[in-house]
Coordinates of C-alpha atoms and ligand atoms in Angstrom, one line a residue:
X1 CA 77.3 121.1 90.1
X2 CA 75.8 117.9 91.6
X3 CA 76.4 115.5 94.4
X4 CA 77.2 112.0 92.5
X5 CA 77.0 108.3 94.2
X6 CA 80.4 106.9 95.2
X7 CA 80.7 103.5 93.8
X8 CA 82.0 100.9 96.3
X9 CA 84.5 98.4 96.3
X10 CA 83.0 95.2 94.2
X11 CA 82.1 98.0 91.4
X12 CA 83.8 97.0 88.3
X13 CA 84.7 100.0 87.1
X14 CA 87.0 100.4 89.8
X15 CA 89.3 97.6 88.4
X16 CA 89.0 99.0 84.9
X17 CA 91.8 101.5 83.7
X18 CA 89.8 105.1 82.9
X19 CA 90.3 106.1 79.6
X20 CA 92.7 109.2 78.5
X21 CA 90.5 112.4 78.1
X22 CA 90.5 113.9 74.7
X23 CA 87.9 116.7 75.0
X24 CA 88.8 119.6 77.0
X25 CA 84.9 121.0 76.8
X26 CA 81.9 122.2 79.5
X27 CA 81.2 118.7 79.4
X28 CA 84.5 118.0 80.9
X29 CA 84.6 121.1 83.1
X30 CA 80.9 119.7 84.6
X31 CA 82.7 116.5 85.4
X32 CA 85.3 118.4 87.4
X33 CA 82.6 120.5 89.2
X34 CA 81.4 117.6 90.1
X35 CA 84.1 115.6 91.8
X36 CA 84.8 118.5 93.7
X37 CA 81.3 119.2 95.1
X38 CA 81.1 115.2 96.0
X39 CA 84.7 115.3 97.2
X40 CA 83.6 118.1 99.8
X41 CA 80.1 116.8 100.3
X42 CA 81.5 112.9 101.4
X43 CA 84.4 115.3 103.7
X44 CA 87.4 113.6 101.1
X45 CA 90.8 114.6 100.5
X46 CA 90.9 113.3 97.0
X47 CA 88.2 111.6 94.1
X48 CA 88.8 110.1 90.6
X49 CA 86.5 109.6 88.1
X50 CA 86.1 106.0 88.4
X51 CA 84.7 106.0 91.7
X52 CA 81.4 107.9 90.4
X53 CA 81.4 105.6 87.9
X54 CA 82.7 107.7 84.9
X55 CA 85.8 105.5 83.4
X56 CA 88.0 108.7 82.3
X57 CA 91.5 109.9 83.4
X58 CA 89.9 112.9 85.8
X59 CA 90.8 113.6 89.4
X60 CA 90.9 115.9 91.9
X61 CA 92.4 116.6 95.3
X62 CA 91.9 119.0 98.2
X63 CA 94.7 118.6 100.9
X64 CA 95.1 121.8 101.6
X65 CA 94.2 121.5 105.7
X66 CA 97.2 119.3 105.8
X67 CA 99.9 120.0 103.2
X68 CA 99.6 124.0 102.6
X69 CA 97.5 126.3 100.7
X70 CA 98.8 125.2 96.9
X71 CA 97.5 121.5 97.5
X72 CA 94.2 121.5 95.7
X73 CA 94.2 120.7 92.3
X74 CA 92.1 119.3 89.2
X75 CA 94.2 117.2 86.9
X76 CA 93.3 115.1 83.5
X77 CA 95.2 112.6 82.6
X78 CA 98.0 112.9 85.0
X79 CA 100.8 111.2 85.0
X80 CA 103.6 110.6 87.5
X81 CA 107.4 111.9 85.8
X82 CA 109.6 111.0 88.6
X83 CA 109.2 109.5 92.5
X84 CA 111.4 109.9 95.2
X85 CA 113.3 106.7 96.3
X86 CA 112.9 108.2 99.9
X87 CA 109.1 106.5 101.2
X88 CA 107.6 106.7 104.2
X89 CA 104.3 105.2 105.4
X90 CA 101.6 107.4 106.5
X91 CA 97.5 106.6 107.2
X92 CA 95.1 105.9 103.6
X93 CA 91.7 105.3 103.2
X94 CA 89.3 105.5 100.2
X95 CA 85.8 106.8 99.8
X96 CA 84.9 103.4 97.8
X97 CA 86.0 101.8 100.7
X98 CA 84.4 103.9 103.6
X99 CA 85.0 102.9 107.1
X100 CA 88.3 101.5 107.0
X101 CA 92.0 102.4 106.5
X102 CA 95.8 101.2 106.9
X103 CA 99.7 102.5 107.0
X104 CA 100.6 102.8 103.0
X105 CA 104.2 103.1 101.8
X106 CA 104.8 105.7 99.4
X107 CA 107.3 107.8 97.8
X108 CA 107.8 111.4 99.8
X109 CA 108.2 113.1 96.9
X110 CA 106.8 112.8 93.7
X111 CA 106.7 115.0 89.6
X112 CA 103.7 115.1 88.0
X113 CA 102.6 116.1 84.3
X114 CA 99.7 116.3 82.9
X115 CA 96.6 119.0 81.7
X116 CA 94.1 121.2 83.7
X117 CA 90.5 120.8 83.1
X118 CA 91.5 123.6 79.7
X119 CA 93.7 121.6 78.2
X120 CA 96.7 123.4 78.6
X121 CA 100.1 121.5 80.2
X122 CA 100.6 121.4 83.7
X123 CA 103.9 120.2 85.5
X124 CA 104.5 120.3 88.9
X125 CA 106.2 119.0 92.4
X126 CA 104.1 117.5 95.5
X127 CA 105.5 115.8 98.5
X128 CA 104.5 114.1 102.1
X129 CA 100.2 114.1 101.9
X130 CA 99.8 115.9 98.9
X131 CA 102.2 113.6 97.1
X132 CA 100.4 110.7 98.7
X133 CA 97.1 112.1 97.7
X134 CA 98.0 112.3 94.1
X135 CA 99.4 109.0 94.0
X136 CA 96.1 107.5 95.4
X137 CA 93.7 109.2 92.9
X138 CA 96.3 108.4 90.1
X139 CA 96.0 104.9 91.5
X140 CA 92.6 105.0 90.9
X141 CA 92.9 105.9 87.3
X142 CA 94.8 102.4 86.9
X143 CA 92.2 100.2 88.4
X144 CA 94.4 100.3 91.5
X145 CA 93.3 100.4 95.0
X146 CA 95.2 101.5 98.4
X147 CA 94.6 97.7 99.4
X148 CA 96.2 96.7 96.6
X149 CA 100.1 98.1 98.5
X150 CA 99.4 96.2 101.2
X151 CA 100.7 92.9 102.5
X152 CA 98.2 90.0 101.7
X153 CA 98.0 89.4 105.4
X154 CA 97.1 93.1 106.0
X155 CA 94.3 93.0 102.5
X156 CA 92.6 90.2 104.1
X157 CA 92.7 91.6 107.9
X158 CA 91.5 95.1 106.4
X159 CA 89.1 93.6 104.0
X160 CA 87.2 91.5 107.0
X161 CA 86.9 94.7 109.0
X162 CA 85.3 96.3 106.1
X163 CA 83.0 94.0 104.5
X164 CA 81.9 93.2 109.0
X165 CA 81.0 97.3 108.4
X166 CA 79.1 96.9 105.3
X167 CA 77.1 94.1 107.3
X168 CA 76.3 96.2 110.3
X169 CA 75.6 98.9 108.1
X170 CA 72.7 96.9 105.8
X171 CA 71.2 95.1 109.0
X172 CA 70.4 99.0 110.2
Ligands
LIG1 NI1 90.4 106.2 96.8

């Protein structure tokens, strides 16, 4: 289990959709290990693949401070069955895009199908944060980003704000 770098926003393999995991071995289970311990380490609620630079369908979430004790999960290439038409907008922000965040629209209630880190089928229901959650890392398996559901006004407000941070941050 190790502590993996968090590529930022401007890394390519952001933008790039992950490919669909074929191998359910200790190679795969490592990778896993992994996203958790950096998921916990950067204080996270979710982490994909992508964003330590591994371009595979992988994610994991850890909600359960806000959304109940079943909302942790590993999933492999998950994919969303059925959304609620019901949205509402609640607070995002992104570890590839530390220091910053905005209201996001999203369904309330969502399916999801997929496989655990073994292989075998996995099916299940989320809603409110863990729902959100899910949809965010799933996002990320896309090439998309939270900034990417917001208004172009509110991309290049948010986007300002951030890359002012980044500034700050390298002139320390
Ligand atoms: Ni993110």
């Amino acid at each position: 289990m190790a502590v993996r770098e968090i590529v930022l926003l401007g890394d390519p393999v952001l933008r790039k959709p992950a490919e669909e995991v074929e191998r359910f071995d200790e190679e795969l289970q490592s990778l896993v290990d992994d996203l958790f311990t950096t998921m916990v380490s950067a204080d996270g609620a979710g982490l994909a693949a992508p964003q330590i630079g591994v371009s595979r369908r992988v994610l994991v979430v850890d909600v359960r401070q806000v959304a109940g004790d079943h909302a942790r999960v590993a999933l492999v290439n998950p994919r969303v069955v059925e959304r609620s038409d019901d949205e509402e907008k609640d607070t995002e922000g992104c570890l590839s895009i530390p220091g910053v965040s905005e209201l996001v629209r999203r369904p309330v209630h969502i399916v999801v199908e997929g496989k655990d880190p073994f292989g075998e089928d996995v099916r299940f229901e989320a809603e409110g944060f863990y729902a959100r959650a899910l949809l965010h890392e799933i996002d990320h398996l896309d090439g998309v980003l939270f900034i990417d559901h917001l208004s172009p006004l509110k991309r290049r407000m948010l986007l300002k704000r951030y890359r002012k941070l980044r500034e700050e941050e390298e002139d320390r």
